[in-house]
Structures are given as C-alpha cells and as structure tokens.
C-alpha cells in the first residue's frame, strides 16, 4: 500500500493551512512547491510542519550548476525534510545537493533527496522520456533516496522503478492529470507515494477527497 502525498499548490496561506490541517488525518506527507512558496515565503514550510506534524518535501525541481544547487539545497533543507531536484542536469549537480543532505544527516537530521526522472505531463515525452532511463540509472548510482516517475504512464513508472531499484518512488498524475490509480497500484509498494494535488485541494470537501484517496490506496 503506497502512501499519500498531498501536492499543496494553493496560493493563499490560510487556505494552505486549512487544507493541510483538514486532510492531515489521511495524508502521509505534504509536497510544497513554487506556487505556495512564491505566494508566501520559505517559512511556510515550517508553519505547515508545525500545524500538521507531517513531513514536508519541497518541490523546487532544482536544475542548476552544482554551486547554485548547493545554495538552493542549503536554504531549502533548513526548513524542509526533503528536496526534489532534476536529474537531467547531470551527476555533479545532483551530487551537490546530496552533499548538503549528508551534512544534515551527520548532525542527526535526516533529509531526503528526490530526483525527477520523467515528468507526468504530455510534453515530457519530447525531451525527457528518451533520456529518463539513463537518469533513473544515475539515481541508482548516486543512491538518491527517491525518484519522481509518472502515474500517467504506468508502464514507464514500472520501468523507471525497476531501474532505480533502491529508491522509493513518488508519483504524480493521479486525479486531475487522469492517471489510472488501479494500474499505478500494481506497480507501487509501501515505500512509495502517490501524489495527489488538485483532486484534493480543488474538491469542495478536501477532507473527504483525501479520505477517499487514502481508502483507495
Ligand atoms: O494537481 P496534480 O495532482 O496534477 O499535482 C501534481 C503535482 O506533482 C504538482 O505539484 C506537479 O508540479 C507535480 N509534478 C508532476 N510531474 C512531475 C513532477 C512533479 O506533476 N514529474
């Protein structure tokens, strides 16, 4: 049974806190990205953590040179339990983030590095899909904690999970993007996460929707 990760891409702090509190009974982890952080500030991560007591992963899909990735990771992991980065930028850029996470681990503060392999939207087929298996191989080589792989394409999800065999998978695409949860459940296991955003936070009753997804999982 995979876990449920809420993609909290709302643009208002009070709405974000309300939804995360309402759904926290059913949600295992909260993913916060540019929409909410840019609409508020980086401290929103800490405030959501305090209100919900949940693990918060920051989805900045960091994709820069090693020196800049290191700065972004340091600032983000000061608040978040984990950070999502892009793999296509190459081994050294991802390693820079892993090094920052290692520093936190050395002082007893576990931080997760999660790397995107192939994205879930249609456009990802053009440039990302042809190189995604190589990116997943790199995930194994670097021993990242997790990878992002698409629920919109269960066959690809399965392939990428197999290639990056030590990493857990977090998978977006169920709900608003139309991914088939039953197919996804054939691939994911208890270490993995199904990411659901709009189908929960845009629902007129986010708590009921989160409950429904948790039960389906
Ligand atoms: O609203 P929805 O359920 O489609 O949200 C999916 C979330 O997962 C969004 O936060 C989106 O940015 C993110 N994501 C994705 N595809 C990826 C990586 C992240 O949809 N490959």
Tab-separated table of N, CA and C in Angstrom, residues 41-47 49-50 56-58 60 69-83 97 100-105 107 109-112:
chain	number	residue	atom	x	y	z
A	41	UNK	N	6.228	32.717	1.628
A	41	UNK	CA	7.679	32.770	1.813
A	41	UNK	C	8.152	31.375	2.214
A	42	UNK	N	9.473	31.200	2.294
A	42	UNK	CA	10.015	29.872	2.586
A	42	UNK	C	9.574	29.372	3.968
A	43	UNK	N	9.307	30.309	4.876
A	43	UNK	CA	8.876	29.937	6.230
A	43	UNK	C	7.551	29.190	6.258
A	44	UNK	N	6.805	29.220	5.144
A	44	UNK	CA	5.527	28.489	5.081
A	44	UNK	C	5.778	26.993	5.338
A	45	UNK	N	6.936	26.507	4.944
A	45	UNK	CA	7.258	25.082	5.150
A	45	UNK	C	7.219	24.778	6.645
A	46	UNK	N	7.876	25.646	7.410
A	46	UNK	CA	7.933	25.449	8.867
A	46	UNK	C	6.533	25.576	9.468
A	47	UNK	N	5.780	26.551	8.993
A	47	UNK	CA	4.447	26.785	9.571
A	47	UNK	C	3.514	25.597	9.286
A	49	UNK	N	4.501	22.530	8.752
A	49	UNK	CA	5.008	21.408	9.577
A	49	UNK	C	4.496	21.523	11.013
A	50	UNK	N	4.551	22.743	11.538
A	50	UNK	CA	4.098	22.948	12.929
A	50	UNK	C	2.613	22.641	13.083
A	56	UNK	N	7.414	17.439	5.290
A	56	UNK	CA	7.179	18.335	4.145
A	56	UNK	C	8.354	18.235	3.171
A	57	UNK	N	8.015	17.929	1.930
A	57	UNK	CA	9.018	17.829	0.866
A	57	UNK	C	8.870	19.061	-0.026
A	58	UNK	N	9.996	19.658	-0.359
A	58	UNK	CA	9.945	20.875	-1.173
A	58	UNK	C	10.220	20.537	-2.639
A	60	UNK	N	11.119	21.977	-5.695
A	60	UNK	CA	11.661	23.100	-6.474
A	60	UNK	C	12.276	22.607	-7.786
A	69	UNK	N	23.024	24.901	-7.083
A	69	UNK	CA	22.199	23.843	-6.466
A	69	UNK	C	22.505	23.736	-4.971
A	70	UNK	N	23.788	23.833	-4.628
A	70	UNK	CA	24.182	23.711	-3.223
A	70	UNK	C	23.526	24.813	-2.388
A	71	UNK	N	23.537	26.021	-2.898
A	71	UNK	CA	22.928	27.145	-2.148
A	71	UNK	C	21.428	26.938	-1.980
A	72	UNK	N	20.779	26.524	-3.063
A	72	UNK	CA	19.315	26.323	-3.002
A	72	UNK	C	18.989	25.209	-2.010
A	73	UNK	N	19.777	24.136	-2.049
A	73	UNK	CA	19.535	22.996	-1.149
A	73	UNK	C	19.731	23.409	0.305
A	74	UNK	N	20.770	24.202	0.552
A	74	UNK	CA	21.054	24.617	1.931
A	74	UNK	C	19.889	25.445	2.490
A	75	UNK	N	19.410	26.378	1.702
A	75	UNK	CA	18.299	27.232	2.157
A	75	UNK	C	17.022	26.421	2.357
A	76	UNK	N	16.760	25.511	1.413
A	76	UNK	CA	15.509	24.753	1.452
A	76	UNK	C	15.503	23.741	2.588
A	77	UNK	N	16.612	23.014	2.748
A	77	UNK	CA	16.649	21.941	3.757
A	77	UNK	C	16.762	22.484	5.175
A	78	UNK	N	16.983	23.776	5.274
A	78	UNK	CA	16.908	24.426	6.574
A	78	UNK	C	15.486	24.299	7.145
A	79	UNK	N	14.510	24.183	6.230
A	79	UNK	CA	13.105	24.073	6.633
A	79	UNK	C	12.501	22.709	6.294
A	80	UNK	N	12.780	22.231	5.085
A	80	UNK	CA	12.053	21.055	4.571
A	80	UNK	C	12.736	19.739	4.950
A	81	UNK	N	11.965	18.659	4.928
A	81	UNK	CA	12.502	17.324	5.212
A	81	UNK	C	13.130	16.696	3.975
A	82	UNK	N	12.863	17.290	2.837
A	82	UNK	CA	13.426	16.737	1.614
A	82	UNK	C	13.286	17.739	0.487
A	83	UNK	N	14.044	17.484	-0.585
A	83	UNK	CA	14.043	18.414	-1.713
A	83	UNK	C	13.986	17.606	-3.011
A	97	UNK	N	23.665	18.538	-4.163
A	97	UNK	CA	22.508	18.534	-3.253
A	97	UNK	C	22.649	17.401	-2.236
A	100	UNK	N	24.850	18.335	0.612
A	100	UNK	CA	24.213	19.182	1.627
A	100	UNK	C	23.354	18.311	2.557
A	101	UNK	N	22.613	17.381	1.960
A	101	UNK	CA	21.770	16.482	2.767
A	101	UNK	C	22.634	15.652	3.717
A	102	UNK	N	23.807	15.232	3.225
A	102	UNK	CA	24.737	14.453	4.067
A	102	UNK	C	25.179	15.255	5.287
A	103	UNK	N	25.427	16.539	5.082
A	103	UNK	CA	25.844	17.390	6.214
A	103	UNK	C	24.760	17.386	7.295
A	104	UNK	N	23.519	17.482	6.863
A	104	UNK	CA	22.414	17.451	7.838
A	104	UNK	C	22.361	16.096	8.533
A	105	UNK	N	22.550	15.032	7.739
A	105	UNK	CA	22.492	13.683	8.319
A	105	UNK	C	23.573	13.498	9.387
A	107	UNK	N	24.596	15.505	11.489
A	107	UNK	CA	24.196	16.070	12.791
A	107	UNK	C	22.826	15.520	13.217
A	109	UNK	N	20.070	14.866	11.459
A	109	UNK	CA	18.872	15.457	10.868
A	109	UNK	C	18.674	14.867	9.465
A	110	UNK	N	17.791	13.890	9.360
A	110	UNK	CA	17.659	13.177	8.092
A	110	UNK	C	16.914	14.007	7.034
A	111	UNK	N	17.529	14.152	5.881
A	111	UNK	CA	16.922	14.927	4.783
A	111	UNK	C	16.914	14.067	3.518
A	112	UNK	N	15.809	14.122	2.779
A	112	UNK	CA	15.690	13.272	1.593
A	112	UNK	C	16.002	14.039	0.310
